[in-house]
Coordinates of C-alpha atoms in Angstrom, one line a residue:
M1 CA 40.2 141.9 185.8
W2 CA 41.4 139.7 188.6
R3 CA 39.3 136.9 187.5
G4 CA 40.7 137.0 184.1
T5 CA 44.3 137.1 185.5
A6 CA 43.6 134.1 187.7
T7 CA 42.0 132.2 184.8
A8 CA 45.1 132.8 182.7
A9 CA 47.4 131.7 185.5
S10 CA 45.5 128.5 186.0
A11 CA 45.5 127.8 182.3
A12 CA 49.3 128.3 182.2
R13 CA 49.8 125.9 185.1
A14 CA 47.6 123.3 183.5
L15 CA 49.6 123.5 180.3
R16 CA 52.9 123.2 182.1
S17 CA 51.7 120.2 184.1
R18 CA 50.6 118.6 180.8
L19 CA 54.0 119.2 179.2
L20 CA 56.1 118.3 182.2
A21 CA 55.1 115.2 184.0
D22 CA 54.9 115.1 187.8
P23 CA 58.1 113.8 189.3
I24 CA 56.2 112.3 192.2
H25 CA 53.4 110.4 190.4
H26 CA 55.4 109.7 187.2
P27 CA 59.1 109.3 188.1
S28 CA 60.0 107.5 184.9
T29 CA 58.7 110.1 182.6
A30 CA 60.0 113.0 184.6
V31 CA 63.6 112.6 183.3
L32 CA 62.5 112.5 179.6
P33 CA 62.9 116.2 179.0
I34 CA 66.3 116.2 180.6
A35 CA 67.4 113.2 178.6
S36 CA 66.0 114.7 175.4
V37 CA 67.9 117.9 176.0
R38 CA 71.1 115.9 176.6
A39 CA 70.5 113.9 173.4
A40 CA 69.8 117.1 171.5
C41 CA 73.0 118.5 172.7
S42 CA 75.0 115.4 171.9
V43 CA 73.6 114.7 168.4
P44 CA 75.1 117.8 166.7
S45 CA 78.6 116.9 167.9
A46 CA 78.4 113.5 166.3
A47 CA 76.6 114.5 163.1
S48 CA 78.5 117.7 162.4
P49 CA 81.3 116.1 160.2
A50 CA 78.8 114.5 157.9
P51 CA 78.2 117.6 155.7
I52 CA 82.0 118.1 155.4
V53 CA 82.6 114.5 154.2
A54 CA 79.7 114.8 151.7
E55 CA 81.1 118.0 150.3
T56 CA 84.6 116.5 150.0
A57 CA 83.3 113.4 148.2
A58 CA 81.3 115.5 145.8
A59 CA 84.3 117.7 145.0
S60 CA 86.5 114.6 144.4
V61 CA 83.9 113.1 142.1
A62 CA 83.6 116.4 140.2
V63 CA 87.4 116.6 139.8
S64 CA 87.7 113.0 138.6
S65 CA 84.8 113.4 136.2
G66 CA 86.4 116.6 134.9
A67 CA 89.8 114.9 134.4
R68 CA 88.1 112.0 132.7
S69 CA 86.2 114.3 130.4
A70 CA 89.4 116.2 129.5
S71 CA 91.2 112.9 128.9
D72 CA 88.4 111.7 126.6
V73 CA 88.5 115.0 124.7
L74 CA 92.3 114.8 124.2
R75 CA 92.0 111.1 123.2
H76 CA 89.2 111.9 120.7
Y77 CA 90.9 114.7 118.9
G78 CA 94.3 113.0 119.0
W79 CA 92.9 110.0 117.2
C80 CA 91.1 112.3 114.8
Y81 CA 94.3 114.1 114.0
W82 CA 96.1 110.7 113.6
E83 CA 93.5 109.6 111.0
L84 CA 93.4 112.9 109.2
S85 CA 97.2 112.8 108.8
K86 CA 97.1 109.3 107.4
A87 CA 100.0 108.5 109.8
R88 CA 101.2 105.3 108.0
L89 CA 101.3 107.0 104.6
S90 CA 103.0 110.0 106.1
A91 CA 105.6 107.7 107.8
L92 CA 106.4 106.3 104.3
V93 CA 106.9 109.8 103.0
V94 CA 109.2 110.6 105.9
A95 CA 111.2 107.4 105.3
T96 CA 111.8 108.4 101.7
S97 CA 112.8 111.9 102.7
G98 CA 115.1 110.6 105.4
A99 CA 116.7 108.2 102.8
G100 CA 117.3 111.2 100.5
Y101 CA 118.9 113.1 103.3
V102 CA 121.3 110.3 104.1
L103 CA 122.2 109.9 100.4
G104 CA 122.8 113.6 100.0
S105 CA 125.1 113.8 103.1
G106 CA 128.9 113.4 103.1
S107 CA 130.8 110.9 105.1
I108 CA 129.2 112.1 108.3
V109 CA 125.4 112.4 108.6
D110 CA 124.1 115.2 110.7
I111 CA 121.6 113.5 113.0
A112 CA 120.0 116.7 114.3
G113 CA 119.5 117.9 110.7
L114 CA 118.0 114.5 109.8
C115 CA 115.6 114.7 112.7
Y116 CA 114.5 118.3 111.8
T117 CA 114.0 117.3 108.2
C118 CA 111.9 114.2 109.0
T119 CA 109.8 116.2 111.5
G120 CA 109.1 119.0 109.0
T121 CA 108.3 116.5 106.3
M122 CA 105.9 114.7 108.6
M123 CA 104.1 117.9 109.4
V124 CA 103.7 119.0 105.8
A125 CA 102.6 115.5 104.8
A126 CA 100.0 115.5 107.5
S127 CA 98.7 118.9 106.3
A128 CA 98.4 117.7 102.7
N129 CA 96.6 114.5 103.7
T130 CA 94.2 116.5 105.9
L131 CA 93.4 118.9 103.1
N132 CA 92.8 116.0 100.8
Q133 CA 90.1 114.6 103.1
V134 CA 88.6 118.1 103.6
F135 CA 88.1 118.4 99.8
E136 CA 86.8 114.8 99.5
I137 CA 84.2 114.5 102.3
K138 CA 81.3 113.6 100.0
N139 CA 83.4 111.2 97.9
D140 CA 84.8 109.4 101.0
A141 CA 81.2 109.0 102.4
K142 CA 80.3 106.9 99.4
M143 CA 83.2 104.5 99.7
K144 CA 83.3 101.6 102.1
R145 CA 87.0 102.0 102.6
T146 CA 86.8 105.6 103.6
M147 CA 83.3 106.2 105.1
R148 CA 84.5 105.7 108.7
R149 CA 87.1 108.5 108.5
P150 CA 86.7 111.5 110.9
L151 CA 85.1 113.9 108.4
P152 CA 82.5 111.6 106.7
S153 CA 81.5 110.1 110.1
G154 CA 81.1 113.5 111.7
R155 CA 83.6 113.1 114.4
I156 CA 85.3 116.4 113.6
S157 CA 84.1 119.4 111.6
P158 CA 85.6 120.5 108.3
V159 CA 86.5 123.9 109.7
H160 CA 88.4 122.3 112.6
A161 CA 90.2 120.0 110.2
A162 CA 91.1 122.9 107.9
M163 CA 92.6 124.8 110.8
W164 CA 94.6 121.8 111.9
A165 CA 95.9 121.4 108.3
T166 CA 96.9 125.0 108.0
S167 CA 98.6 125.3 111.3
V168 CA 100.6 122.1 111.0
G169 CA 101.6 122.8 107.4
A170 CA 102.8 126.3 108.1
A171 CA 104.8 125.0 111.2
G172 CA 106.4 122.2 109.1
T173 CA 107.4 124.6 106.3
A174 CA 108.8 127.1 108.8
L175 CA 110.8 124.3 110.6
L176 CA 112.4 123.3 107.3
A177 CA 113.2 126.9 106.4
C178 CA 114.8 127.5 109.8
K179 CA 116.6 124.3 110.4
A180 CA 117.4 123.1 106.9
N181 CA 117.3 125.6 104.0
G182 CA 115.0 127.6 101.8
L183 CA 115.3 125.0 99.0
A184 CA 113.9 122.2 101.1
A185 CA 111.1 124.4 102.5
G186 CA 110.2 125.5 98.9
L187 CA 110.0 121.9 97.8
A188 CA 107.8 121.0 100.8
A189 CA 105.4 123.9 100.2
S190 CA 105.2 123.3 96.4
N191 CA 104.5 119.6 97.0
L192 CA 101.7 120.5 99.5
I193 CA 100.1 122.7 96.9
L194 CA 100.5 120.2 94.1
Y195 CA 98.9 117.4 96.2
A196 CA 96.1 119.3 97.8
F197 CA 95.1 121.7 95.0
V198 CA 96.1 119.9 91.8
Y199 CA 96.1 116.2 92.4
T200 CA 93.1 116.0 94.7
P201 CA 90.6 117.8 92.3
L202 CA 92.1 116.0 89.3
K203 CA 91.1 112.6 90.7
Q204 CA 87.5 113.4 89.8
I205 CA 88.3 114.8 86.4
H206 CA 90.9 112.6 84.4
P207 CA 92.9 109.4 84.9
V208 CA 96.1 111.4 84.5
N209 CA 95.8 112.1 88.2
T210 CA 97.8 108.9 88.8
W211 CA 100.8 110.3 87.0
V212 CA 100.5 113.6 88.8
G213 CA 100.4 111.7 92.1
A214 CA 103.5 109.9 91.1
V215 CA 105.3 113.3 90.8
V216 CA 104.0 114.2 94.3
G217 CA 105.5 111.0 95.7
A218 CA 108.9 111.6 94.0
I219 CA 109.5 115.0 95.6
P220 CA 110.1 113.9 99.3
P221 CA 113.5 112.2 98.6
L222 CA 114.5 115.2 96.6
L223 CA 113.5 117.4 99.6
G224 CA 115.7 115.3 101.9
W225 CA 118.7 115.6 99.5
A226 CA 118.2 119.3 99.2
A227 CA 118.1 119.6 103.0
A228 CA 121.4 117.8 103.3
A229 CA 123.4 119.1 100.3
S230 CA 121.6 122.5 99.8
E231 CA 121.5 121.8 96.1
V232 CA 119.9 119.4 93.6
S233 CA 122.3 117.5 91.3
L234 CA 122.0 114.7 88.7
N235 CA 122.7 111.9 91.0
S236 CA 120.1 113.2 93.4
M237 CA 117.4 112.1 90.9
I238 CA 118.0 108.3 91.3
L239 CA 115.7 107.7 94.3
P240 CA 113.0 110.2 93.0
A241 CA 113.0 108.4 89.7
A242 CA 112.7 105.1 91.4
L243 CA 109.7 106.3 93.4
Y244 CA 108.0 107.8 90.4
Y245 CA 108.2 104.6 88.4
W246 CA 107.4 102.5 91.4
Q247 CA 104.1 104.3 92.2
L248 CA 102.6 103.5 88.8
P249 CA 102.5 99.7 89.1
H250 CA 101.7 100.0 92.8
F251 CA 98.6 102.2 92.2
M252 CA 97.6 100.5 89.0
A253 CA 97.2 97.3 90.9
L254 CA 95.4 99.1 93.7
A255 CA 93.0 100.8 91.3
Y256 CA 92.2 97.4 89.7
L257 CA 91.6 95.8 93.1
C258 CA 89.3 98.6 94.3
R259 CA 87.7 99.4 90.9
D260 CA 84.1 99.3 92.2
D261 CA 84.9 101.3 95.3
Y262 CA 86.7 104.1 93.3
L263 CA 83.8 104.1 90.9
A264 CA 81.3 104.6 93.7
G265 CA 83.4 107.4 95.0
G266 CA 83.4 109.3 91.7
Y267 CA 87.1 109.0 91.0
R268 CA 88.4 108.7 87.4
M269 CA 90.9 105.9 87.2
L270 CA 92.5 104.1 84.2
S271 CA 91.0 100.8 85.2
F272 CA 87.4 102.1 84.6
A273 CA 87.9 102.2 80.8
D274 CA 89.7 98.9 80.9
P275 CA 87.3 96.1 81.7
T276 CA 89.7 93.4 80.7
G277 CA 92.6 94.9 82.8
K278 CA 95.1 94.5 79.9
R279 CA 95.9 98.2 79.5
T280 CA 96.3 98.6 83.3
A281 CA 98.7 95.7 83.4
W282 CA 100.8 96.9 80.5
V283 CA 101.2 100.3 82.2
S284 CA 102.5 98.5 85.2
L285 CA 104.9 96.3 83.3
R286 CA 106.3 99.3 81.2
N287 CA 107.1 101.3 84.3
C288 CA 108.8 98.3 86.0
L289 CA 111.1 98.0 82.9
Y290 CA 111.9 101.7 83.2
M291 CA 113.4 101.0 86.7
L292 CA 115.9 98.3 85.4
P293 CA 118.8 100.7 84.6
L294 CA 118.5 102.8 87.7
G295 CA 120.9 100.7 89.6
L296 CA 123.5 101.0 86.9
F297 CA 123.0 104.8 86.8
A298 CA 123.5 105.0 90.6
Y299 CA 126.8 103.3 90.2
N300 CA 128.0 105.2 87.2
W301 CA 127.1 108.5 88.8
G302 CA 129.0 107.8 92.0
L303 CA 126.0 107.4 94.3
T304 CA 126.5 103.8 95.3
S305 CA 129.0 101.0 94.9
E306 CA 128.8 98.4 92.1
W307 CA 127.0 95.9 94.4
F308 CA 123.9 98.0 94.4
S309 CA 123.5 97.9 90.7
F310 CA 123.4 94.1 90.9
E311 CA 121.0 94.0 93.8
A312 CA 118.7 96.7 92.2
T313 CA 118.6 94.8 89.0
L314 CA 117.5 91.6 90.8
L315 CA 114.8 93.4 92.8
T316 CA 113.4 95.2 89.7
T317 CA 113.4 91.9 87.8
G318 CA 111.3 90.3 90.4
L319 CA 108.8 93.1 90.4
A320 CA 108.7 93.0 86.6
I321 CA 108.0 89.3 86.7
G322 CA 105.0 90.0 88.9
A323 CA 103.8 92.7 86.4
L324 CA 104.2 90.2 83.5
S325 CA 102.0 87.7 85.4
F326 CA 99.5 90.5 85.7
V327 CA 99.7 91.1 81.9
L328 CA 99.3 87.4 81.0
H329 CA 96.5 86.8 83.6
P330 CA 94.8 90.1 84.6
T331 CA 92.9 88.8 87.6
Q332 CA 92.4 89.9 91.2
K333 CA 94.9 87.3 92.3
S334 CA 97.7 88.5 90.0
A335 CA 97.0 92.1 90.8
R336 CA 97.1 91.4 94.5
R337 CA 100.4 89.6 94.1
M338 CA 101.9 92.5 92.2
F339 CA 100.6 94.9 94.8
H340 CA 102.2 93.0 97.7
G341 CA 105.4 92.7 95.7
S342 CA 105.5 96.5 95.3
L343 CA 105.2 96.9 99.1
L344 CA 108.3 94.7 99.6
Y345 CA 110.3 96.3 96.7
L346 CA 110.5 99.9 98.0
P347 CA 112.0 99.3 101.5
A348 CA 114.4 96.8 100.0
L349 CA 115.5 99.3 97.4
M350 CA 116.0 102.1 99.9
A351 CA 117.9 99.8 102.3
G352 CA 120.2 98.8 99.4
L353 CA 120.8 102.5 98.5
I354 CA 121.7 103.4 102.1
L355 CA 123.8 100.3 102.7
H356 CA 126.0 100.8 99.5
R357 CA 126.0 104.5 99.3
L358 CA 129.1 106.5 98.7
P359 CA 129.6 109.9 100.4
N360 CA 128.4 112.9 98.5
E361 CA 131.7 114.5 97.5
Q362 CA 130.0 117.7 96.3
N363 CA 128.4 118.1 99.7
E364 CA 131.8 117.7 101.5
H365 CA 133.3 120.2 99.1
N366 CA 130.5 122.7 99.9
I367 CA 131.0 122.2 103.6
H368 CA 134.7 122.8 103.3
Q369 CA 134.2 126.0 101.4
T370 CA 131.6 127.2 103.8
S371 CA 133.9 126.5 106.7
E372 CA 136.8 128.4 105.1
I373 CA 134.6 131.4 104.5
A374 CA 133.2 131.3 108.0
G375 CA 136.6 130.8 109.5
V376 CA 135.7 127.5 111.1
L377 CA 138.7 125.6 110.0
P378 CA 141.6 125.5 112.6
G379 CA 143.8 128.5 112.3
A380 CA 141.8 130.1 109.4
E381 CA 140.4 132.9 111.5
E382 CA 143.7 133.5 113.3
S383 CA 145.7 133.6 110.0
A384 CA 143.2 136.0 108.4
R385 CA 143.5 138.3 111.4
Q386 CA 147.3 138.3 111.3
K387 CA 147.3 139.1 107.6
W388 CA 145.0 142.0 108.2
E389 CA 147.1 143.4 111.1
D390 CA 150.5 142.7 109.4
P391 CA 150.1 142.7 105.6
K392 CA 154.0 142.5 105.1
P393 CA 155.3 139.1 106.0
S394 CA 158.2 139.2 108.4
R395 CA 161.5 137.5 107.8
A396 CA 161.1 135.4 111.0
Q397 CA 157.7 134.0 109.8
S398 CA 158.9 133.0 106.3
R399 CA 160.2 129.4 106.2
P400 CA 161.4 127.5 103.2
P401 CA 159.2 124.5 102.2
V402 CA 162.1 122.1 102.8
A403 CA 161.5 122.6 106.6
Y404 CA 158.6 120.1 106.4
A405 CA 160.7 117.4 104.7
S406 CA 162.0 116.1 107.9
V407 CA 158.7 114.7 109.0
A408 CA 156.9 111.7 107.7
P409 CA 157.0 110.3 105.0
F410 CA 160.7 111.5 104.8
P411 CA 162.1 111.0 108.3
F412 CA 165.6 110.2 107.0
L413 CA 166.2 113.8 105.8
P414 CA 168.1 116.1 108.2
V415 CA 166.2 118.6 110.2
P416 CA 167.1 122.1 108.9
V417 CA 168.7 124.5 111.3
Y418 CA 167.4 128.1 111.2
V419 CA 169.3 131.2 112.2
S420 CA 167.4 133.2 114.7
P421 CA 166.3 136.7 113.5
Q422 CA 168.3 138.3 116.3
A423 CA 171.5 137.0 114.7
H424 CA 171.0 139.1 111.6
E425 CA 171.0 142.3 113.7
F426 CA 174.5 141.7 115.0

């Protein structure tokens, strides 16, 4: 037992001497363990902030990547909604609706009401255009002009687009109902149904779809008039009639220019059965001639001044000359010239209407009556309350009409002297 213990002790000493150098024979290596211990103690103090810095950098990268991805998603869907709404076409619809609102207003245009009407019209138009593309995915995929739209290209799903159309259409109709009136909201909802569920499927059935689409385009200015005047009268039909007749030469020229593309998409247009283009051109010229008396009607019906009748006749004559050129020479060049002329005609006509408009007297009369009923006019509410409290007029309150003859325009008349009511008691 002792031998074993001594052997174990000697083995331990030999191992220790091998691990720790002798400070006498090896002085340079004797301090290595101490130095290594010091280094080991000092390294953690310098390297300890490294994991914290790495974690902070990773967190910042994750946050920035998340913000970038959220921004990309918003940009993607925002651009898809913009294209689904056909923003430029919807802006034209809003312009016609705003013009109708101004024409239907009195001497003072309600700016807040105009903004609400334009916003609601924009939302309903965006909904109608989106539903149009939802129903025509396969047709748009066959046409070069429309194959890059969000639905044919697969950038957005049909269900997502339908939900967008439903929500924005309902919101726009509700906005018109709350901030304008029920007549304007009803016109907007009916136009949405007519465009999405009548005109859209009819495009693949019969060429009469162009005339139905012209009715759809004529309703927005009537909507604006109804929002301002709360009624539809005879003179409110001037701008809708102009838009109806204007759309036919405009779209006839477009259908002639894009005849092959419409044929590939499966749409039934008048130009398909008209290889020479004569019939298409005659339809354009006929509807241009229908617009000639509209300026005179606008003046006779009290909508504008006489200057507008002269300006509208000149504008319509210029458009009719373009249509006549299309009739005489039914070519791509003449059709394109008439199409560009129609693009200039509409804003010029609406600008002339607004510039030379006369206040809607019927609207001012309605506002006056509404104010009297509501007691908004100065003194109306107070006089009604006094009549209710004291139905018998007192002798002090009754004054002869001649009392007001002393003011302008008769300042030369003497001011009447009244006897106070207290004098009659004595």
